[in-house]
Coordinates of C-alpha atoms in Angstrom, one line a residue:
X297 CA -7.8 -6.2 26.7
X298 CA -4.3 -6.0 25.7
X299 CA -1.7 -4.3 27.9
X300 CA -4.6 -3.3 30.3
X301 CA -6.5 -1.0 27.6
X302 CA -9.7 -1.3 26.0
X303 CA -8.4 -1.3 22.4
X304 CA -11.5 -0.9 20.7
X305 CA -12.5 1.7 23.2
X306 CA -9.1 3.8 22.5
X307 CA -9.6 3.5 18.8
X308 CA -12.9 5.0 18.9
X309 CA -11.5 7.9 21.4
X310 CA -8.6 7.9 18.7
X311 CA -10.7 8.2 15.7
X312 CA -12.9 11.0 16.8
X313 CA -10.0 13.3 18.3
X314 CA -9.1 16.0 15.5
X315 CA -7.3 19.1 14.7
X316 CA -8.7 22.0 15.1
X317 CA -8.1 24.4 12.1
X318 CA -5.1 26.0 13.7
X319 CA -3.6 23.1 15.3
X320 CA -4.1 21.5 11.4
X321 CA -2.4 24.9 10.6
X322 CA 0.6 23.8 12.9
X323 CA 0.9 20.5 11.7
X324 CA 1.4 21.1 8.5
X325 CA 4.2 23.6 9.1
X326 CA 5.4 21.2 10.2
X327 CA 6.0 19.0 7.6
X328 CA 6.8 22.0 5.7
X329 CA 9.5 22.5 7.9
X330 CA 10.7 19.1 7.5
X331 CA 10.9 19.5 4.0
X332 CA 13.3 22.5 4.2
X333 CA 15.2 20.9 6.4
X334 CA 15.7 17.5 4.1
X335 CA 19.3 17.4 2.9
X336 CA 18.7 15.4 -0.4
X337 CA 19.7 15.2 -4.4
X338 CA 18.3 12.5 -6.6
X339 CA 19.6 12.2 -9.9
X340 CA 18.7 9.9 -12.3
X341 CA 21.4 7.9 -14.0
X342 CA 21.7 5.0 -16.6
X343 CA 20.8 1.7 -15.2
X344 CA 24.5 0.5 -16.7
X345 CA 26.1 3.1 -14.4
X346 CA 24.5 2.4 -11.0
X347 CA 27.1 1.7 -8.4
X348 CA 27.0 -1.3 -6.5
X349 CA 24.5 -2.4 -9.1
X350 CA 25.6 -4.8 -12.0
X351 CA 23.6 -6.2 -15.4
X352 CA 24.2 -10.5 -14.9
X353 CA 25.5 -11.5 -18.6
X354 CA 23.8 -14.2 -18.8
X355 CA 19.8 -13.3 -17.9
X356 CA 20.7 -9.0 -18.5
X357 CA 18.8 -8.7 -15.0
X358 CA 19.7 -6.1 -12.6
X359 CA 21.1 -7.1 -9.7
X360 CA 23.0 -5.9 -6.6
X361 CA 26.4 -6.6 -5.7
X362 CA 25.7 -7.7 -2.4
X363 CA 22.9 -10.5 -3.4
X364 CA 20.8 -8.8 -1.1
X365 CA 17.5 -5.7 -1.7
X366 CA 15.9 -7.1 -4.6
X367 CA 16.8 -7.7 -8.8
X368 CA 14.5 -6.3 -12.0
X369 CA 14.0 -9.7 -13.9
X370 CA 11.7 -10.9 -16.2
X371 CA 7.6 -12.6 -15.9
X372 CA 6.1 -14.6 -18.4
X373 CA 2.0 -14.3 -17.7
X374 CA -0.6 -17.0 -19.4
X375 CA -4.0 -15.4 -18.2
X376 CA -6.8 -16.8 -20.7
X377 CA -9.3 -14.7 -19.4
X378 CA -7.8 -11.9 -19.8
X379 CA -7.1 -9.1 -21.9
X380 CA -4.3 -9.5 -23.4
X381 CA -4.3 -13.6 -22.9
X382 CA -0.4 -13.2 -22.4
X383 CA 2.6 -11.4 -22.1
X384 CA 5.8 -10.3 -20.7
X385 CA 6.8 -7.6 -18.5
X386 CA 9.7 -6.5 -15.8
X387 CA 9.1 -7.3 -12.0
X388 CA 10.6 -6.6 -9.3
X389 CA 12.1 -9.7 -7.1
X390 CA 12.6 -9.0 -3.3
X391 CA 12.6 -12.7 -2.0
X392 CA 12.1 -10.8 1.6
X393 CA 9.8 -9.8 4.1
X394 CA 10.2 -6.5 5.1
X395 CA 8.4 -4.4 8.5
X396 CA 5.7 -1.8 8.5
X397 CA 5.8 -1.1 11.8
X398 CA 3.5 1.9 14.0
X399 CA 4.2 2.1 17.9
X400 CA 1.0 3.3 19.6
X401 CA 0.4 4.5 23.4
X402 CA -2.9 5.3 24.9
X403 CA -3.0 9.0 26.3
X404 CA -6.3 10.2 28.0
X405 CA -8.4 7.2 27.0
X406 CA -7.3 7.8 23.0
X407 CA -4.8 5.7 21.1
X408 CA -1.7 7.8 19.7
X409 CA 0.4 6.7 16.9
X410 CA 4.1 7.5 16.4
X411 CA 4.4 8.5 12.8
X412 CA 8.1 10.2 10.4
X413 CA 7.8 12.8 8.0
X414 CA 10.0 10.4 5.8
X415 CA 11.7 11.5 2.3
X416 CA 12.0 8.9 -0.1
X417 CA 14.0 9.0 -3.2
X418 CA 10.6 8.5 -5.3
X419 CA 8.6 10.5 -3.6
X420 CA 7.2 13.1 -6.3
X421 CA 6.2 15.5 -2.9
X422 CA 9.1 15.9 -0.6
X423 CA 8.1 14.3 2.9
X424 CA 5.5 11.7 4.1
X425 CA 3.9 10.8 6.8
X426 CA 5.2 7.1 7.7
X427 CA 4.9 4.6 9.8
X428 CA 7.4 4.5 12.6
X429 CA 9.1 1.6 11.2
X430 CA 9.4 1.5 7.2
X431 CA 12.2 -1.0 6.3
X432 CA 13.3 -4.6 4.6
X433 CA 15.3 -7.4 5.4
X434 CA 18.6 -6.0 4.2
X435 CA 18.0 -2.7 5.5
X436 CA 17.2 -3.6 9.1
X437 CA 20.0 -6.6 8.7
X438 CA 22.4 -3.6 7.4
X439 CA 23.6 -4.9 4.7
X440 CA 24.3 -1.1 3.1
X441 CA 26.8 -1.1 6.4
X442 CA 25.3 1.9 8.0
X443 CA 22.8 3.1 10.7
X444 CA 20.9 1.0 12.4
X445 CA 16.9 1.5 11.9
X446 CA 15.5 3.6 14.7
X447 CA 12.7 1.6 17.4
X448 CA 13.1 -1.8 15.1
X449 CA 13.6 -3.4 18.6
X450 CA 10.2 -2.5 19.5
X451 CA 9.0 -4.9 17.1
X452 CA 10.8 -7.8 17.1
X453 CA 10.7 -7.9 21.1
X454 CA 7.1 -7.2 21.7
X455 CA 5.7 -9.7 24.1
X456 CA 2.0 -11.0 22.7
X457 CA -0.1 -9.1 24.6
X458 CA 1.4 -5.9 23.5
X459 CA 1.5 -7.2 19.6
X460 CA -2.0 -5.4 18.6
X461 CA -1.5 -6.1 14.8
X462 CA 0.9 -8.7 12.8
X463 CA -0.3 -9.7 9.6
X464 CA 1.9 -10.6 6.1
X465 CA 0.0 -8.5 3.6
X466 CA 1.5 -8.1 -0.3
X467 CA 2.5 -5.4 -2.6
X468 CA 2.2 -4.0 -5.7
X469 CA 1.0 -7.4 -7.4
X470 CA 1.1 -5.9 -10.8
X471 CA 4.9 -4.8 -10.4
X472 CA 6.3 -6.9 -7.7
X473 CA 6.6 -10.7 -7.4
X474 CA 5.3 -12.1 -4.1
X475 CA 6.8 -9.0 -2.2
X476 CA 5.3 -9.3 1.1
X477 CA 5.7 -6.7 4.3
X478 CA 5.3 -7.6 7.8
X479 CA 2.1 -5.3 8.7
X480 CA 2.7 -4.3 12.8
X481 CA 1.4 -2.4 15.5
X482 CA 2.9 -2.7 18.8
X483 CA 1.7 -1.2 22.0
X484 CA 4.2 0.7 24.5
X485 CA 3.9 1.9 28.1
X486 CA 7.1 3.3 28.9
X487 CA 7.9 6.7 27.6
X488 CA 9.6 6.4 24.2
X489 CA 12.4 9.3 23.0
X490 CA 10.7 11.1 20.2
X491 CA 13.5 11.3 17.6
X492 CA 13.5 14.3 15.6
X493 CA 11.3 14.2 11.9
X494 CA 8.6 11.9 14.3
X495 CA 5.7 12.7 15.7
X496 CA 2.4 11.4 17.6
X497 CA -0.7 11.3 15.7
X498 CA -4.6 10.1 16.6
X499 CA -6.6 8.3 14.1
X500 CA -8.3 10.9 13.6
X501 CA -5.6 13.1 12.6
X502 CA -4.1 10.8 10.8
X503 CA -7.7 10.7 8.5
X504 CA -7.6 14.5 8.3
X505 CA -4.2 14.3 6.5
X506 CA -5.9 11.5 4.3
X507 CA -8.1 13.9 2.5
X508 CA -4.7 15.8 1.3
X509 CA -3.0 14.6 -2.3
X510 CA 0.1 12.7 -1.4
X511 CA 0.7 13.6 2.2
X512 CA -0.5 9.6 4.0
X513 CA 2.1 7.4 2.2
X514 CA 1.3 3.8 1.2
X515 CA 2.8 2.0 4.0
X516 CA 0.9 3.9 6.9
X517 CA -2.3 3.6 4.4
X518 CA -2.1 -0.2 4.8
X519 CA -1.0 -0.8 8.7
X520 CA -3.6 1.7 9.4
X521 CA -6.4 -0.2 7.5
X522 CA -4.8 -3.2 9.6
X523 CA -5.1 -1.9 13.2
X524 CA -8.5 -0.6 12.3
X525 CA -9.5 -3.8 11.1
X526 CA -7.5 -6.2 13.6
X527 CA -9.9 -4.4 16.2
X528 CA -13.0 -3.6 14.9
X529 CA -15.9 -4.9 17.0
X530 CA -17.5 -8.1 15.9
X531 CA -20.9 -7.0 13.5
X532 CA -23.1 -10.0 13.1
X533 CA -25.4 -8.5 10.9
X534 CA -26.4 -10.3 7.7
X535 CA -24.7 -8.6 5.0
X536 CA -25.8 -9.3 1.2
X537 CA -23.8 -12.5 1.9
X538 CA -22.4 -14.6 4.6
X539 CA -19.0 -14.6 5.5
X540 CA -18.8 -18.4 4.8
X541 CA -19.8 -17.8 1.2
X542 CA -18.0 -15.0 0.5
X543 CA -14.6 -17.3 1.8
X544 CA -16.1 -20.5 -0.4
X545 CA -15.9 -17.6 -3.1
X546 CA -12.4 -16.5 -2.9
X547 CA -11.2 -20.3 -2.5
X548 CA -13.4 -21.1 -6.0
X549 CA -11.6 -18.6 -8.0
X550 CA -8.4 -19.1 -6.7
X551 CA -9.2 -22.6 -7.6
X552 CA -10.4 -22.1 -11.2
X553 CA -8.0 -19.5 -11.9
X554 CA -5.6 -21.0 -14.7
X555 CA -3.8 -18.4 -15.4
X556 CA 0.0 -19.5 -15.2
X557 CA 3.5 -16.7 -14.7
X558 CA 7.0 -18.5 -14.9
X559 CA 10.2 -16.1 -13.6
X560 CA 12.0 -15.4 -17.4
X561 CA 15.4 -13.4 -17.6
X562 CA 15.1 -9.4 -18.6
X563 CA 16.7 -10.7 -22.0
X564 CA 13.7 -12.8 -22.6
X565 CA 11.2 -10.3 -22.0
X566 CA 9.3 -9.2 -25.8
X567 CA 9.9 -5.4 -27.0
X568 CA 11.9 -4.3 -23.8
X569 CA 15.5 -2.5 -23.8
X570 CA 17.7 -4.1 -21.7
X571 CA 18.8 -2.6 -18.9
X572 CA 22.3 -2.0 -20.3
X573 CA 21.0 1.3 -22.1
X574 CA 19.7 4.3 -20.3
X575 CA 16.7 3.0 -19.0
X576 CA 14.7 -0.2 -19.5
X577 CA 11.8 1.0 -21.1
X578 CA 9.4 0.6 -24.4
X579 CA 6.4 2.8 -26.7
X580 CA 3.4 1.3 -25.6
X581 CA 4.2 0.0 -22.1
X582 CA 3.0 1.4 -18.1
X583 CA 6.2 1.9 -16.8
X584 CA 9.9 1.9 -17.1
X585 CA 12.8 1.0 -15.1
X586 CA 15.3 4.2 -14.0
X587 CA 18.0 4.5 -12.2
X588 CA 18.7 7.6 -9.9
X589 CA 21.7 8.5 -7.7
X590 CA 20.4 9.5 -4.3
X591 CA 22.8 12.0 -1.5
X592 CA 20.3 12.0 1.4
X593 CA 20.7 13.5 4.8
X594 CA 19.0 11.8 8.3
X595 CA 19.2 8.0 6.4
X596 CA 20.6 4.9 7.3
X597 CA 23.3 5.9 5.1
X598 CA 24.3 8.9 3.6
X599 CA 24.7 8.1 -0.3
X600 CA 23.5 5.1 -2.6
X601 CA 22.2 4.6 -6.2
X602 CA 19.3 2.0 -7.0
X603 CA 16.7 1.6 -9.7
X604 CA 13.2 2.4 -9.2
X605 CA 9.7 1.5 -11.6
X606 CA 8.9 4.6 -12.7
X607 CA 4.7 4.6 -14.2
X608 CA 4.0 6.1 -17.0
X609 CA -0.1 7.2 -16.3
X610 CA -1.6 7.9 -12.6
X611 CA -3.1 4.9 -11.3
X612 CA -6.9 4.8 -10.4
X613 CA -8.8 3.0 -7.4
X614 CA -12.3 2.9 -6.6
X615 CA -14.9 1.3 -4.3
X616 CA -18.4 1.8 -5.6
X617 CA -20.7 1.5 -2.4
X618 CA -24.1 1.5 -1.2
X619 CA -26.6 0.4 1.3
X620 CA -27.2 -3.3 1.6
X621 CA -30.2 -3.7 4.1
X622 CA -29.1 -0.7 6.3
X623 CA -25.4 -1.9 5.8
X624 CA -22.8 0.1 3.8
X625 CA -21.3 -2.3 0.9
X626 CA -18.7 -1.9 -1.2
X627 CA -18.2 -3.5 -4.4
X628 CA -15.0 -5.4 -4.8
X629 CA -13.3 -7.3 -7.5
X630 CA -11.4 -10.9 -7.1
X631 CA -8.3 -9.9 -9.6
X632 CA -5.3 -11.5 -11.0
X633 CA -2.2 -9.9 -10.7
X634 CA 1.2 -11.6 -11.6
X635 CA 2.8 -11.2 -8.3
X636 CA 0.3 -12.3 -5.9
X637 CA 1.5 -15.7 -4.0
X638 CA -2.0 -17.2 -4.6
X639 CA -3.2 -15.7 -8.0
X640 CA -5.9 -13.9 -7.0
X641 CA -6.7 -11.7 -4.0
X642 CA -9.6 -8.9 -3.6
X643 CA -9.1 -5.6 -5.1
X644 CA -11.3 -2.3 -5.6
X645 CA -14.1 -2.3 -7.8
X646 CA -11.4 -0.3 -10.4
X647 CA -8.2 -0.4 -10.0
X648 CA -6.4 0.5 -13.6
X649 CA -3.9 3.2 -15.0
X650 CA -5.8 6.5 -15.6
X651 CA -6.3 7.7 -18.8
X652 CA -8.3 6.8 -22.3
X653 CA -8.0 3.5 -23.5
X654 CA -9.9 1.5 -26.4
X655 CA -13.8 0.6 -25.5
X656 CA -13.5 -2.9 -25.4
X657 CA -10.0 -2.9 -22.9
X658 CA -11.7 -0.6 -20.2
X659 CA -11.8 -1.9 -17.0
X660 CA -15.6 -2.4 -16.0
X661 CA -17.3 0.1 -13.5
X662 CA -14.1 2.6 -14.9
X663 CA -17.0 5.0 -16.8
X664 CA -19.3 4.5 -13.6
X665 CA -16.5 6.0 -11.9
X666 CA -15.3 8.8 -13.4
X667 CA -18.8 9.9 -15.0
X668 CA -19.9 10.0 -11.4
X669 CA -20.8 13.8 -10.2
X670 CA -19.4 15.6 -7.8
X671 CA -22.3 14.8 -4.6
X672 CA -21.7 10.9 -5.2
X673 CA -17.7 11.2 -4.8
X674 CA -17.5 10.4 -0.9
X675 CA -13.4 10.5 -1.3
X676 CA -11.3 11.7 -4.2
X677 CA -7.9 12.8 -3.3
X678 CA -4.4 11.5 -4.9
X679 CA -2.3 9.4 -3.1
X680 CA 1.3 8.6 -3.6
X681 CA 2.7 5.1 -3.4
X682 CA 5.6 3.9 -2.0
X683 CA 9.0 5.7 -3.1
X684 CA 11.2 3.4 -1.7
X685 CA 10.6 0.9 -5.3
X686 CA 8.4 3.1 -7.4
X687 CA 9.6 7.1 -9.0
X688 CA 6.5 9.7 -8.3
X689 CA 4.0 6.7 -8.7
X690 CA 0.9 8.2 -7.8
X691 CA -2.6 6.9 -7.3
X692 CA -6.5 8.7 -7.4
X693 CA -8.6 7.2 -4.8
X694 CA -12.2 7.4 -5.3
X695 CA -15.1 6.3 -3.1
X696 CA -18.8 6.8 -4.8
X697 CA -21.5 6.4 -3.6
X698 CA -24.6 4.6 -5.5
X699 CA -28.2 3.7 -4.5
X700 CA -29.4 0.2 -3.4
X701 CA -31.1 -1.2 -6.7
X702 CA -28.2 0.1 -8.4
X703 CA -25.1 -2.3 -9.5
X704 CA -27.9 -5.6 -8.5
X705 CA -26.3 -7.9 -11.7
X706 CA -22.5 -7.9 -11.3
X707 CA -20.4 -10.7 -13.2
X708 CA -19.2 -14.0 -11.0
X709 CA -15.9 -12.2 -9.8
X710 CA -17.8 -9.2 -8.3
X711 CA -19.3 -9.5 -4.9
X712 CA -20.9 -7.0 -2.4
X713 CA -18.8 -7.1 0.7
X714 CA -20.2 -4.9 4.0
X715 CA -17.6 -2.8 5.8
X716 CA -17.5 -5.1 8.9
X717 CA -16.4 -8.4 7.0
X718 CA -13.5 -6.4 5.2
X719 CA -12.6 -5.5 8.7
X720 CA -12.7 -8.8 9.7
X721 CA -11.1 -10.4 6.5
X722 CA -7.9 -7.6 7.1
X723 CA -6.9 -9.7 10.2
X724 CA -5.9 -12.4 7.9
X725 CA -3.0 -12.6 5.0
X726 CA -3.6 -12.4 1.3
X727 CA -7.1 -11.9 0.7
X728 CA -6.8 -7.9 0.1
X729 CA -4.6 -6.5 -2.1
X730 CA -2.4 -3.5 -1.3
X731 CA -5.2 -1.0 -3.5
X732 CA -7.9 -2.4 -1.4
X733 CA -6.2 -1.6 2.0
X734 CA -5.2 1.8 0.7
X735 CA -9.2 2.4 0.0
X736 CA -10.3 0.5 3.0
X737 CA -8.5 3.1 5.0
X738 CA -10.2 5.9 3.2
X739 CA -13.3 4.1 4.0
X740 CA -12.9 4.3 7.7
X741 CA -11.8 8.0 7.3
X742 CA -15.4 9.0 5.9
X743 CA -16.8 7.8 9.0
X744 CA -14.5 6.4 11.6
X745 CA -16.9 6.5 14.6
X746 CA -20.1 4.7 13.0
X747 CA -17.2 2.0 11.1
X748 CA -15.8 1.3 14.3
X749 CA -19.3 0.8 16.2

């Protein structure tokens, strides 16, 4: 119990309270109406002309003025096992742990969630639906010198009882070096002023919106696949393999993992422009570092310039799942990434940039994925990441479904994984990567009632 309510009760009360087709209707006028009303202009600009944004002589990385958001530097990566066996690329350095904070109340037995219809600067979409807290260190700390962050007392004042989720979980491994966000969900009683672009929200609304391209944004994806998990009943059903060997698993091949990344300055890093030209970007590479000049009304502040890591391709991400004595499975994939803190953390069975690419450098399970018809494909819908860092960085998530026999001979850094110990495993830090959450969240909007027993 926790502030007197039966949280796992509410959530399953929460999860199976929907719109009806008009009140949908309603909601999404809604955010249409939000957009209308966004006062905003981004503009991109050269990286050499961003204001309180300057290139350090010395390393060329990009850096701002105040010490404090994050820099664009440099990664070296020594990865032996994989393709290519090394490299060097641009990553983003935010030595801070931001909040990702949703206030929930219990109305009528059903948990409620206080979400914003939030414009980002690299949003491709206009508005998204976000948690009620979505901001760093040097945001909430002020450091830009202007608004204060609306409800961040909430979180950092919440008595235990009331503190329903509050996990460090990472970012975007592949682009970010150990970014981590405080994941939170904190439980009110006392009425709370709904400010104006926020809104309260079920679970089960909140899936609804899922299964529409871009409108969930990254960080309500994740805190959501946190709550769910953080409170998910316990489900001691033998799975295809104990939770104590799937954790001796992970440990192994974090442990044999040799792959090496050292921090290198942007003037190091092989083939790319330095940020001193337009844009930091190369032929051949994912992505490229822009800069855009943001006016934006009902901010923190009203104007500001920054760069953002702008992909070139739409990301995939996919769980392959199927039965497992009675128990849905899904297939996922202990990965490397550059950024993680500890090399290796669980992603989806694909996660990789969409498009062609030569035979022998495509991901596995990728042409099990996308060859897969139309009645296996449990969940396809585009989702946007987050545009606070990344420019119209977008995402297909894809859940398809296979039969039991199928998928029996996967390599050593495969496993089959039931829904209920990824629940479990989501209470902890740094075993799923911010893909996996995403598609974890999807997972419980397929079938949020029998997920959450």
């Amino acid at each position: 119990m926790s502030g007197g309510y039966d949280i796992p009760a509410a959530l399953r009360e929460s999860a199976t309270t929907r719109y009806s087709a008009s009140e949908e209707e309603a909601v999404l006028d809604w955010f249409a109406a939000r957009n209308r009303s966004a006062s905003a202009r981004i503009r991109e600009v050269p990286l050499s002309e961003l204001q309180g944004w300057s290139i350090a002589p010395e390393t060329g990385n990009l850096r701002h003025d105040s010490g404090k958001f994050f820099s664009v530097g440099g990664i070296a990566v020594k990865h032996r096992a994989g393709t290519p066996a090394q490299w060097t690329q641009p990553i983003i350095h935010q030595p801070e742990v931001g909040v990702l904070g949703i206030l929930v109340r219990v109305v009528d037995g059903a948990l409620q969630c206080l979400m914003q219809a939030k414009l980002e600067p690299g949003n491709h979409n206009g508005v998204q639906l976000s948690p009620t807290v979505q901001a760093t260190r040097s945001n909430y700390q002020r450091v830009h010198g202007g608004f204060a962050v609306p409800y961040l007392e909430h979180f950092f004042d919440a008595p235990p009882h009331r503190t329903l989720v509050d996990v460090l979980q990472s970012e975007h491994a592949s682009w970010c070096h150990r970014k981590r966000n405080r994941n939170m969900v904190v439980l009110v009683d006392e009425d709370v002023e709904v400010r104006e672009g926020f809104r309260w929200f079920t679970v089960g609304q909140i899936h609804q919106l899922l299964a529409r391209d871009g409108l969930v944004n990254m960080c309500s994806r994740t805190v959501l696949a946190c709550l769910l998990g953080c409170h998910a009943p316990r489900d001691d059903t033998p799975g295809a393999h104990s939770t104590a060997e799937l954790l001796r698993w992970v440990n192994a091949t974090r442990a044999e993992c040799t792959a090496s990344t050292d921090l290198i300055p942007f003037t190091d890093i092989e083939g790319w422009d330095t940020p001193a030209g337009a844009a930091a970007q190369t032929p051949g590479r994912t992505f490229d570092i822009v800069g855009v000049d943001v006016k934006m009304g009902d901010r923190e502040v009203a104007q500001w310039n920054q760069p953002l890591l702008r992909p070139r391709k739409r990301g995939i991400a996919a769980f392959i799942v199927k039965p497992v004595r009675g128990i849905p499975h899904a297939l996922v994939h202990a990965r490397f990434e550059p950024g993680n803190l500890q090399n290796i953390e669980l992603s989806p069975t694909v996660e990789a940039a969409d498009g062609a690419a030569p035979a022998g450098e495509r991901p596995l399970f990728l042409d099990d994925v996308l060859r897969a018809p139309r009645e296996r494909r449990l969940f396809d819908t585009e989702m946007a990441e987050e545009g606070g860092r990344y420019m119209h960085a977008r995402s297909r998530h894809l859940v398809v479904a296979a039969q039991e026999d199928d998928f029996t001979d996967t390599p050593q850094d495969y496993r089959w994984i039931s829904l209920p110990q990824m629940s479990r495993l989501l209470r902890h830090s740094h075993y799923w990567g911010i893909s996996a959450r995403s598609l974890i969240g999807c997972l419980h909007a397929l079938n949020a009632s029998a997920v959450l027993g």
